[in-house]
PDB file of C-alpha atoms in Angstrom:
ATOM      1  CA  ARG A 635     126.107  90.477 100.856  1.00  0.00           C
ATOM      2  CA  MET A 636     124.106  93.167  99.011  1.00  0.00           C
ATOM      3  CA  ASN A 637     120.311  93.420  99.074  1.00  0.00           C
ATOM      4  CA  ARG A 638     118.446  93.604  95.757  1.00  0.00           C
ATOM      5  CA  GLY A 639     118.445  97.407  95.725  1.00  0.00           C
ATOM      6  CA  GLU A 640     122.172  97.651  96.317  1.00  0.00           C
ATOM      7  CA  ALA A 641     122.833  95.043  93.622  1.00  0.00           C
ATOM      8  CA  ILE A 642     120.906  97.002  91.005  1.00  0.00           C
ATOM      9  CA  ALA A 643     122.518 100.279  92.037  1.00  0.00           C
ATOM     10  CA  ALA A 644     125.971  98.691  91.817  1.00  0.00           C
ATOM     11  CA  THR A 645     125.637  98.248  88.059  1.00  0.00           C
ATOM     12  CA  GLY A 646     126.571 101.947  87.815  1.00  0.00           C
ATOM     13  CA  THR A 647     124.211 102.627  84.910  1.00  0.00           C
ATOM     14  CA  ALA A 648     122.352 105.403  86.690  1.00  0.00           C
ATOM     15  CA  GLY A 649     124.640 106.670  89.443  1.00  0.00           C
ATOM     16  CA  ASP A 650     126.388 105.307  92.504  1.00  0.00           C
ATOM     17  CA  ARG A 651     124.462 106.867  95.392  1.00  0.00           C
ATOM     18  CA  ASN A 652     121.681 104.257  95.469  1.00  0.00           C
ATOM     19  CA  ILE A 653     118.863 106.784  94.986  1.00  0.00           C
ATOM     20  CA  TRP A 654     115.406 105.493  94.071  1.00  0.00           C
ATOM     21  CA  ILE A 655     112.117 107.040  92.951  1.00  0.00           C
ATOM     22  CA  VAL A 656     108.696 105.588  93.848  1.00  0.00           C
ATOM     23  CA  LYS A 657     105.474 106.432  92.009  1.00  0.00           C
ATOM     24  CA  PRO A 658     101.839 105.378  92.406  1.00  0.00           C
ATOM     25  CA  THR A 659     100.469 103.646  89.311  1.00  0.00           C
ATOM     26  CA  ASN A 660      97.107 105.443  89.367  1.00  0.00           C
ATOM     27  CA  ASN A 661      98.096 109.080  89.718  1.00  0.00           C
ATOM     28  CA  ASN A 662      99.508 111.919  87.636  1.00  0.00           C
ATOM     29  CA  ARG A 663     100.919 115.463  87.834  1.00  0.00           C
ATOM     30  CA  GLY A 664     103.612 114.327  90.263  1.00  0.00           C
ATOM     31  CA  ASN A 665     101.148 113.397  93.009  1.00  0.00           C
ATOM     32  CA  GLY A 666     102.414 110.778  95.424  1.00  0.00           C
ATOM     33  CA  ILE A 667     105.960 110.590  94.045  1.00  0.00           C
ATOM     34  CA  ARG A 668     108.782 110.111  96.554  1.00  0.00           C
ATOM     35  CA  VAL A 669     112.566 109.973  96.175  1.00  0.00           C
ATOM     36  CA  PHE A 670     114.700 107.923  98.594  1.00  0.00           C
ATOM     37  CA  SER A 671     118.415 107.747  99.426  1.00  0.00           C
ATOM     38  CA  GLY A 672     118.719 103.988  99.742  1.00  0.00           C
ATOM     39  CA  PHE A 673     116.511 100.997  99.078  1.00  0.00           C
ATOM     40  CA  ALA A 674     115.704 100.498 102.765  1.00  0.00           C
ATOM     41  CA  GLY A 675     113.602 103.670 102.627  1.00  0.00           C
ATOM     42  CA  VAL A 676     111.707 102.296  99.637  1.00  0.00           C
ATOM     43  CA  ASP A 677     110.948  99.032 101.450  1.00  0.00           C
ATOM     44  CA  GLY A 678     109.731 100.864 104.541  1.00  0.00           C
ATOM     45  CA  PHE A 679     107.544 103.234 102.521  1.00  0.00           C
ATOM     46  CA  VAL A 680     105.895 100.580 100.345  1.00  0.00           C
ATOM     47  CA  GLN A 681     105.270  98.125 103.156  1.00  0.00           C
ATOM     48  CA  LYS A 682     103.231 100.733 105.034  1.00  0.00           C
ATOM     49  CA  LYS A 683     100.830 101.067 102.112  1.00  0.00           C
ATOM     50  CA  PRO A 684      97.503  99.175 102.019  1.00  0.00           C
ATOM     51  CA  ALA A 685      97.614  95.630 100.696  1.00  0.00           C
ATOM     52  CA  GLY A 686      96.884  95.539  96.999  1.00  0.00           C
ATOM     53  CA  SER A 687      98.085  99.068  96.261  1.00  0.00           C
ATOM     54  CA  GLN A 688     100.461  99.276  93.322  1.00  0.00           C
ATOM     55  CA  TRP A 689     103.673 101.280  93.095  1.00  0.00           C
ATOM     56  CA  ILE A 690     106.404 101.687  90.520  1.00  0.00           C
ATOM     57  CA  VAL A 691     109.927 101.526  91.937  1.00  0.00           C
ATOM     58  CA  GLN A 692     112.679 102.833  89.656  1.00  0.00           C
ATOM     59  CA  LYS A 693     116.396 103.394  90.019  1.00  0.00           C
ATOM     60  CA  TYR A 694     116.802 107.158  89.912  1.00  0.00           C
ATOM     61  CA  ILE A 695     119.062 108.436  87.128  1.00  0.00           C
ATOM     62  CA  GLU A 696     121.480 110.413  89.234  1.00  0.00           C
ATOM     63  CA  ARG A 697     123.560 111.970  86.460  1.00  0.00           C
ATOM     64  CA  PRO A 698     121.132 113.539  83.982  1.00  0.00           C
ATOM     65  CA  LEU A 699     122.134 115.960  81.269  1.00  0.00           C
ATOM     66  CA  LEU A 700     121.355 119.425  82.636  1.00  0.00           C
ATOM     67  CA  TYR A 701     120.003 122.552  80.991  1.00  0.00           C
ATOM     68  CA  LYS A 702     121.483 125.633  82.670  1.00  0.00           C
ATOM     69  CA  LYS A 703     122.245 123.496  85.746  1.00  0.00           C
ATOM     70  CA  ARG A 704     118.644 122.283  85.936  1.00  0.00           C
ATOM     71  CA  LYS A 705     117.052 118.925  85.251  1.00  0.00           C
ATOM     72  CA  PHE A 706     114.763 118.433  82.252  1.00  0.00           C
ATOM     73  CA  ASP A 707     112.916 115.643  80.513  1.00  0.00           C
ATOM     74  CA  ILE A 708     111.329 115.238  77.086  1.00  0.00           C
ATOM     75  CA  ARG A 709     107.578 114.710  76.732  1.00  0.00           C
ATOM     76  CA  CYS A 710     106.719 112.898  73.514  1.00  0.00           C
ATOM     77  CA  LEU A 711     103.147 112.274  72.366  1.00  0.00           C
ATOM     78  CA  VAL A 712     102.389 108.822  70.956  1.00  0.00           C
ATOM     79  CA  MET A 713      99.140 107.633  69.385  1.00  0.00           C
ATOM     80  CA  VAL A 714      97.589 104.254  68.604  1.00  0.00           C
ATOM     81  CA  ASP A 715      94.925 104.525  65.888  1.00  0.00           C
ATOM     82  CA  PRO A 716      91.832 102.325  65.313  1.00  0.00           C
ATOM     83  CA  LEU A 717      93.902  99.989  63.103  1.00  0.00           C
ATOM     84  CA  MET A 718      96.482  99.538  65.896  1.00  0.00           C
ATOM     85  CA  GLN A 719      99.049 101.559  64.001  1.00  0.00           C
ATOM     86  CA  ILE A 720     101.524 103.539  66.102  1.00  0.00           C
ATOM     87  CA  TYR A 721     102.420 107.189  65.546  1.00  0.00           C
ATOM     88  CA  VAL A 722     104.913 109.522  67.212  1.00  0.00           C
ATOM     89  CA  TYR A 723     104.216 113.250  67.157  1.00  0.00           C
ATOM     90  CA  ARG A 724     107.192 115.019  65.631  1.00  0.00           C
ATOM     91  CA  ASN A 725     107.055 118.060  67.914  1.00  0.00           C
ATOM     92  CA  ALA A 726     108.103 116.783  71.313  1.00  0.00           C
ATOM     93  CA  TYR A 727     108.970 119.317  74.013  1.00  0.00           C
ATOM     94  CA  LEU A 728     111.145 119.739  77.071  1.00  0.00           C
ATOM     95  CA  ARG A 729     109.939 120.263  80.631  1.00  0.00           C
ATOM     96  CA  THR A 730     112.441 121.976  82.917  1.00  0.00           C
ATOM     97  CA  SER A 731     112.700 122.214  86.668  1.00  0.00           C
ATOM     98  CA  THR A 732     113.001 125.543  88.462  1.00  0.00           C
ATOM     99  CA  MET A 733     115.869 124.758  90.826  1.00  0.00           C
ATOM    100  CA  GLU A 734     119.503 123.872  90.252  1.00  0.00           C
ATOM    101  CA  TYR A 735     120.098 120.139  90.243  1.00  0.00           C
ATOM    102  CA  SER A 736     121.590 118.588  93.376  1.00  0.00           C
ATOM    103  CA  LEU A 737     121.450 115.216  95.104  1.00  0.00           C
ATOM    104  CA  ASP A 738     121.974 116.773  98.528  1.00  0.00           C
ATOM    105  CA  ASN A 739     118.214 117.048  99.099  1.00  0.00           C
ATOM    106  CA  VAL A 740     116.252 114.249  97.449  1.00  0.00           C
ATOM    107  CA  GLN A 741     113.021 115.441  99.082  1.00  0.00           C
ATOM    108  CA  ASP A 742     112.941 118.723  97.143  1.00  0.00           C
ATOM    109  CA  LEU A 743     110.559 117.975  94.296  1.00  0.00           C
ATOM    110  CA  PHE A 744     111.260 121.355  92.676  1.00  0.00           C
ATOM    111  CA  ILE A 745     114.691 119.912  91.905  1.00  0.00           C
ATOM    112  CA  HIS A 746     113.779 116.360  90.937  1.00  0.00           C
ATOM    113  CA  LEU A 747     110.377 116.490  89.220  1.00  0.00           C
ATOM    114  CA  THR A 748     109.728 118.409  86.006  1.00  0.00           C
ATOM    115  CA  ASN A 749     105.924 118.231  86.030  1.00  0.00           C
ATOM    116  CA  TYR A 750     104.455 121.703  85.533  1.00  0.00           C
ATOM    117  CA  ALA A 751     101.816 120.931  88.172  1.00  0.00           C
ATOM    118  CA  VAL A 752     104.689 120.643  90.666  1.00  0.00           C
ATOM    119  CA  GLN A 753     106.918 123.422  89.362  1.00  0.00           C
ATOM    120  CA  LYS A 754     104.201 126.084  89.264  1.00  0.00           C
ATOM    121  CA  LYS A 755     103.888 125.757  93.047  1.00  0.00           C
ATOM    122  CA  ASN A 756     107.396 127.078  93.482  1.00  0.00           C
ATOM    123  CA  LYS A 757     106.080 130.549  94.272  1.00  0.00           C
ATOM    124  CA  LYS A 758     109.498 131.894  95.090  1.00  0.00           C
ATOM    125  CA  LEU A 759     110.392 131.762  91.396  1.00  0.00           C
ATOM    126  CA  PHE A 760     107.022 131.981  89.683  1.00  0.00           C
ATOM    127  CA  GLU A 761     105.911 135.077  91.582  1.00  0.00           C
ATOM    128  CA  ARG A 762     109.280 136.789  91.197  1.00  0.00           C
ATOM    129  CA  LYS A 763     108.733 138.311  87.777  1.00  0.00           C
ATOM    130  CA  LEU A 764     111.754 140.490  87.326  1.00  0.00           C
ATOM    131  CA  GLU A 765     111.868 143.147  84.666  1.00  0.00           C
ATOM    132  CA  GLU A 766     115.022 143.066  82.557  1.00  0.00           C
ATOM    133  CA  ASP A 767     116.425 146.232  84.104  1.00  0.00           C
ATOM    134  CA  GLU A 768     115.851 144.822  87.606  1.00  0.00           C
ATOM    135  CA  MET A 769     117.877 141.657  86.995  1.00  0.00           C
ATOM    136  CA  ASP A 770     121.230 141.072  88.614  1.00  0.00           C
ATOM    137  CA  GLU A 771     124.107 139.744  86.559  1.00  0.00           C
ATOM    138  CA  ASP A 772     123.411 136.165  87.627  1.00  0.00           C
ATOM    139  CA  ASP A 773     119.616 136.296  87.158  1.00  0.00           C
ATOM    140  CA  GLU A 774     118.122 134.528  84.169  1.00  0.00           C
ATOM    141  CA  ALA A 775     114.536 134.550  82.937  1.00  0.00           C
ATOM    142  CA  MET A 776     112.793 131.199  83.407  1.00  0.00           C
ATOM    143  CA  GLU A 777     111.239 129.530  80.379  1.00  0.00           C
ATOM    144  CA  GLU A 778     107.531 130.290  79.936  1.00  0.00           C
ATOM    145  CA  GLY A 779     105.630 127.366  81.425  1.00  0.00           C
ATOM    146  CA  ASN A 780     108.988 125.645  81.956  1.00  0.00           C
ATOM    147  CA  ASN A 781     108.972 124.485  78.337  1.00  0.00           C
ATOM    148  CA  LEU A 782     111.481 124.390  75.494  1.00  0.00           C
ATOM    149  CA  ASN A 783     110.977 123.133  71.957  1.00  0.00           C
ATOM    150  CA  LEU A 784     113.225 120.796  69.968  1.00  0.00           C
ATOM    151  CA  ASP A 785     114.863 123.629  68.045  1.00  0.00           C
ATOM    152  CA  GLN A 786     115.960 125.104  71.358  1.00  0.00           C
ATOM    153  CA  LEU A 787     117.274 121.708  72.426  1.00  0.00           C
ATOM    154  CA  SER A 788     119.334 121.431  69.232  1.00  0.00           C
ATOM    155  CA  ALA A 789     120.731 124.931  69.754  1.00  0.00           C
ATOM    156  CA  PHE A 790     121.664 124.063  73.341  1.00  0.00           C
ATOM    157  CA  LEU A 791     123.453 120.879  72.258  1.00  0.00           C
ATOM    158  CA  ARG A 792     125.355 122.689  69.520  1.00  0.00           C
ATOM    159  CA  GLU A 793     126.494 125.428  71.875  1.00  0.00           C
ATOM    160  CA  GLU A 794     127.177 123.463  75.054  1.00  0.00           C
ATOM    161  CA  HIS A 795     127.871 119.917  73.813  1.00  0.00           C
ATOM    162  CA  PRO A 796     129.135 120.043  70.210  1.00  0.00           C
ATOM    163  CA  GLY A 797     129.600 116.662  68.585  1.00  0.00           C
ATOM    164  CA  HIS A 798     126.895 114.937  70.610  1.00  0.00           C
ATOM    165  CA  GLY A 799     124.076 115.039  68.088  1.00  0.00           C
ATOM    166  CA  ASP A 800     120.926 117.110  67.974  1.00  0.00           C
ATOM    167  CA  ALA A 801     117.220 116.840  68.676  1.00  0.00           C
ATOM    168  CA  GLU A 802     116.602 114.718  65.574  1.00  0.00           C
ATOM    169  CA  SER A 803     119.149 112.099  66.632  1.00  0.00           C
ATOM    170  CA  ILE A 804     117.420 111.950  70.018  1.00  0.00           C
ATOM    171  CA  MET A 805     113.996 111.631  68.384  1.00  0.00           C
ATOM    172  CA  THR A 806     115.294 108.796  66.205  1.00  0.00           C
ATOM    173  CA  ARG A 807     116.230 106.870  69.334  1.00  0.00           C
ATOM    174  CA  ILE A 808     112.904 107.755  70.952  1.00  0.00           C
ATOM    175  CA  ARG A 809     111.012 106.341  67.974  1.00  0.00           C
ATOM    176  CA  GLU A 810     113.015 103.116  68.237  1.00  0.00           C
ATOM    177  CA  ILE A 811     112.195 102.798  71.930  1.00  0.00           C
ATOM    178  CA  VAL A 812     108.490 103.456  71.310  1.00  0.00           C
ATOM    179  CA  VAL A 813     108.283 100.584  68.836  1.00  0.00           C
ATOM    180  CA  LEU A 814     110.198  98.200  71.113  1.00  0.00           C
ATOM    181  CA  VAL A 815     107.971  98.977  74.098  1.00  0.00           C
ATOM    182  CA  PHE A 816     104.773  98.500  72.126  1.00  0.00           C
ATOM    183  CA  MET A 817     106.040  95.187  70.756  1.00  0.00           C
ATOM    184  CA  SER A 818     106.694  94.006  74.311  1.00  0.00           C
ATOM    185  CA  VAL A 819     103.052  94.570  75.326  1.00  0.00           C
ATOM    186  CA  TRP A 820     101.353  94.061  71.964  1.00  0.00           C
ATOM    187  CA  LYS A 821      99.103  91.194  73.093  1.00  0.00           C
ATOM    188  CA  LYS A 822      97.878  93.245  76.052  1.00  0.00           C
ATOM    189  CA  LEU A 823      96.742  96.215  73.986  1.00  0.00           C
ATOM    190  CA  ASN A 824      92.984  96.570  73.568  1.00  0.00           C
ATOM    191  CA  PRO A 825      92.287  93.173  75.214  1.00  0.00           C
ATOM    192  CA  LEU A 826      88.523  93.475  74.566  1.00  0.00           C
ATOM    193  CA  ARG A 827      89.221  94.096  70.868  1.00  0.00           C
ATOM    194  CA  GLU A 828      86.976  97.138  70.830  1.00  0.00           C
ATOM    195  CA  LYS A 829      86.570  98.733  67.422  1.00  0.00           C
ATOM    196  CA  ASN A 830      86.924 102.369  66.388  1.00  0.00           C
ATOM    197  CA  THR A 831      89.058 103.375  69.351  1.00  0.00           C
ATOM    198  CA  PHE A 832      92.275 105.348  69.574  1.00  0.00           C
ATOM    199  CA  GLU A 833      94.418 106.802  72.333  1.00  0.00           C
ATOM    200  CA  VAL A 834      97.124 109.429  72.786  1.00  0.00           C
ATOM    201  CA  PHE A 835      99.806 108.721  75.402  1.00  0.00           C
ATOM    202  CA  GLY A 836     102.421 110.964  76.978  1.00  0.00           C
ATOM    203  CA  TRP A 837     105.858 109.327  77.030  1.00  0.00           C
ATOM    204  CA  ASP A 838     108.595 110.848  79.184  1.00  0.00           C
ATOM    205  CA  PHE A 839     112.266 110.432  78.325  1.00  0.00           C
ATOM    206  CA  LEU A 840     115.450 111.574  80.028  1.00  0.00           C
ATOM    207  CA  ILE A 841     118.948 112.072  78.614  1.00  0.00           C
ATOM    208  CA  ASP A 842     121.843 111.240  80.906  1.00  0.00           C
ATOM    209  CA  GLU A 843     125.225 112.949  80.966  1.00  0.00           C
ATOM    210  CA  GLU A 844     126.565 110.339  78.524  1.00  0.00           C
ATOM    211  CA  PHE A 845     123.773 111.285  76.083  1.00  0.00           C
ATOM    212  CA  ARG A 846     121.891 108.004  76.425  1.00  0.00           C
ATOM    213  CA  VAL A 847     118.115 108.174  76.097  1.00  0.00           C
ATOM    214  CA  TRP A 848     116.064 106.569  78.897  1.00  0.00           C
ATOM    215  CA  LEU A 849     112.327 105.917  78.945  1.00  0.00           C
ATOM    216  CA  ILE A 850     111.038 107.131  82.318  1.00  0.00           C
ATOM    217  CA  GLU A 851     107.314 106.439  82.087  1.00  0.00           C
ATOM    218  CA  VAL A 852     104.247 106.198  79.862  1.00  0.00           C
ATOM    219  CA  ASN A 853     101.150 108.186  80.819  1.00  0.00           C
ATOM    220  CA  THR A 854      97.553 107.761  79.819  1.00  0.00           C
ATOM    221  CA  ASN A 855      95.498 110.963  79.790  1.00  0.00           C
ATOM    222  CA  PRO A 856      98.529 113.259  79.251  1.00  0.00           C
ATOM    223  CA  TYR A 857      98.388 116.912  80.252  1.00  0.00           C
ATOM    224  CA  ILE A 858      97.234 119.157  77.398  1.00  0.00           C
ATOM    225  CA  GLY A 859      96.924 122.453  79.241  1.00  0.00           C
ATOM    226  CA  CYS A 860      98.472 125.394  77.400  1.00  0.00           C
ATOM    227  CA  SER A 861     100.854 126.764  80.023  1.00  0.00           C
ATOM    228  CA  SER A 862     103.062 128.270  77.294  1.00  0.00           C
ATOM    229  CA  GLU A 863     102.952 129.373  73.669  1.00  0.00           C
ATOM    230  CA  ILE A 864     105.054 126.328  72.824  1.00  0.00           C
ATOM    231  CA  LEU A 865     102.395 123.985  74.175  1.00  0.00           C
ATOM    232  CA  ARG A 866      99.561 125.951  72.598  1.00  0.00           C
ATOM    233  CA  GLY A 867     101.075 125.384  69.172  1.00  0.00           C
ATOM    234  CA  ILE A 868     101.966 121.744  69.817  1.00  0.00           C
ATOM    235  CA  PHE A 869      98.622 120.701  71.267  1.00  0.00           C
ATOM    236  CA  THR A 870      96.540 122.523  68.657  1.00  0.00           C
ATOM    237  CA  GLY A 871      98.328 120.775  65.805  1.00  0.00           C
ATOM    238  CA  MET A 872      98.500 117.444  67.643  1.00  0.00           C
ATOM    239  CA  LEU A 873      94.767 117.303  68.356  1.00  0.00           C
ATOM    240  CA  GLU A 874      93.809 118.402  64.844  1.00  0.00           C
ATOM    241  CA  GLY A 875      96.089 115.763  63.359  1.00  0.00           C
ATOM    242  CA  ALA A 876      94.736 113.069  65.680  1.00  0.00           C
ATOM    243  CA  CYS A 877      91.175 113.879  64.618  1.00  0.00           C
ATOM    244  CA  ARG A 878      92.104 113.819  60.927  1.00  0.00           C
ATOM    245  CA  THR A 879      93.845 110.468  61.322  1.00  0.00           C
ATOM    246  CA  CYS A 880      91.432 108.650  63.637  1.00  0.00           C
ATOM    247  CA  ILE A 881      87.997 110.292  63.240  1.00  0.00           C
ATOM    248  CA  ASP A 882      87.646 111.894  59.800  1.00  0.00           C
ATOM    249  CA  PRO A 883      87.905 108.567  57.895  1.00  0.00           C
ATOM    250  CA  TYR A 884      84.783 107.352  59.715  1.00  0.00           C
ATOM    251  CA  PHE A 885      82.790 110.574  59.271  1.00  0.00           C
ATOM    252  CA  PRO A 886      83.123 111.790  55.688  1.00  0.00           C
ATOM    253  CA  PRO A 887      82.091 115.382  54.907  1.00  0.00           C
ATOM    254  CA  PRO A 888      78.513 116.128  53.717  1.00  0.00           C
ATOM    255  CA  GLU A 889      77.757 115.656  50.051  1.00  0.00           C
ATOM    256  CA  GLY A 890      79.279 118.388  47.964  1.00  0.00           C
ATOM    257  CA  ARG A 891      81.920 119.252  50.581  1.00  0.00           C
ATOM    258  CA  ASP A 892      85.521 118.156  50.794  1.00  0.00           C
ATOM    259  CA  LEU A 893      88.086 117.721  53.560  1.00  0.00           C
ATOM    260  CA  SER A 894      90.381 120.087  51.671  1.00  0.00           C
ATOM    261  CA  GLU A 895      88.049 122.894  52.745  1.00  0.00           C
ATOM    262  CA  ILE A 896      89.108 122.478  56.367  1.00  0.00           C
ATOM    263  CA  GLU A 897      91.271 125.323  57.582  1.00  0.00           C
ATOM    264  CA  ASP A 898      94.941 124.401  57.663  1.00  0.00           C
ATOM    265  CA  VAL A 899      96.306 123.974  61.204  1.00  0.00           C
ATOM    266  CA  PRO A 900     100.097 124.104  61.648  1.00  0.00           C
ATOM    267  CA  GLY A 901     101.382 120.814  63.010  1.00  0.00           C
ATOM    268  CA  ALA A 902      98.359 118.756  61.968  1.00  0.00           C
ATOM    269  CA  ASP A 903     100.579 116.755  59.604  1.00  0.00           C
ATOM    270  CA  CYS A 904     103.263 115.985  62.212  1.00  0.00           C
ATOM    271  CA  TRP A 905     102.062 112.537  63.270  1.00  0.00           C
ATOM    272  CA  ASP A 906     104.701 110.128  61.937  1.00  0.00           C
ATOM    273  CA  ARG A 907     103.746 106.466  61.688  1.00  0.00           C
ATOM    274  CA  VAL A 908     106.457 104.272  63.200  1.00  0.00           C
ATOM    275  CA  TYR A 909     104.653 100.912  63.143  1.00  0.00           C
ATOM    276  CA  PRO A 910     104.115  99.389  60.725  1.00  0.00           C
ATOM    277  CA  PRO A 911     106.920 101.497  59.218  1.00  0.00           C
ATOM    278  CA  PRO A 912     105.708 103.306  56.082  1.00  0.00           C
ATOM    279  CA  ASP A 913     108.688 102.183  54.012  1.00  0.00           C
ATOM    280  CA  GLY A 914     108.731  98.637  55.325  1.00  0.00           C
ATOM    281  CA  LYS A 915     111.934  99.255  57.278  1.00  0.00           C
ATOM    282  CA  PRO A 916     112.340  99.362  61.070  1.00  0.00           C
ATOM    283  CA  ALA A 917     111.486 102.732  62.665  1.00  0.00           C
TER     284      ALA A 917
END
């Protein structure tokens, strides 16, 4: 007879080695996350925690699609405006790990977590800044800030996995998932019915080796530090667009001035409304 962990693992949807990941509900940047080989380890870990503490227990996706033998996920920014309309920011980005993927050591967070706050601590790689003429044949420069953009993802898929779509096909599925998740918790959103509020969330997705898109988690207060030029461009446009969508309508410009006078910021127009759909069709 299988326990509940073994029964879920036996479905085969995320691997067959019964690996689990446990996360605290009130933390970020990878703090407090543990990976276990077997559900018994999860039970033992959680039961030692204080009564009332809350943890998320997830089946670990053991066979992710890899980028240059390393794990990655996709961070997508999602916004709810004061009218409870839902937007997805068009320019999502990838977060890569610094170590080759392996299930032989589930305790090595440099392999299994893609958070920059975790990866930047891998001094062995981050402090080893090789000049091009110092590189061996097998050396490869790490991505700045461990980030890639969607154009780079599309290029990777074309070169390494032709016939399996591109970044836009992945984003289409992501937008569908975003709408479905919000519909499932719609009555819990803004329970106090506060007016003139909005929020930007960080949604993390993973692609498995069969090119299925999985929602990993939804984060409040997402990281907006500019650890790379990719993020600097994304966050600048994202924040400008969020302000134009959620704040400017409530604070019109002074008399004799016009919003068209505001300096154009690349990416400010990249918030796509997914609910209600602009054309009346599903996202």
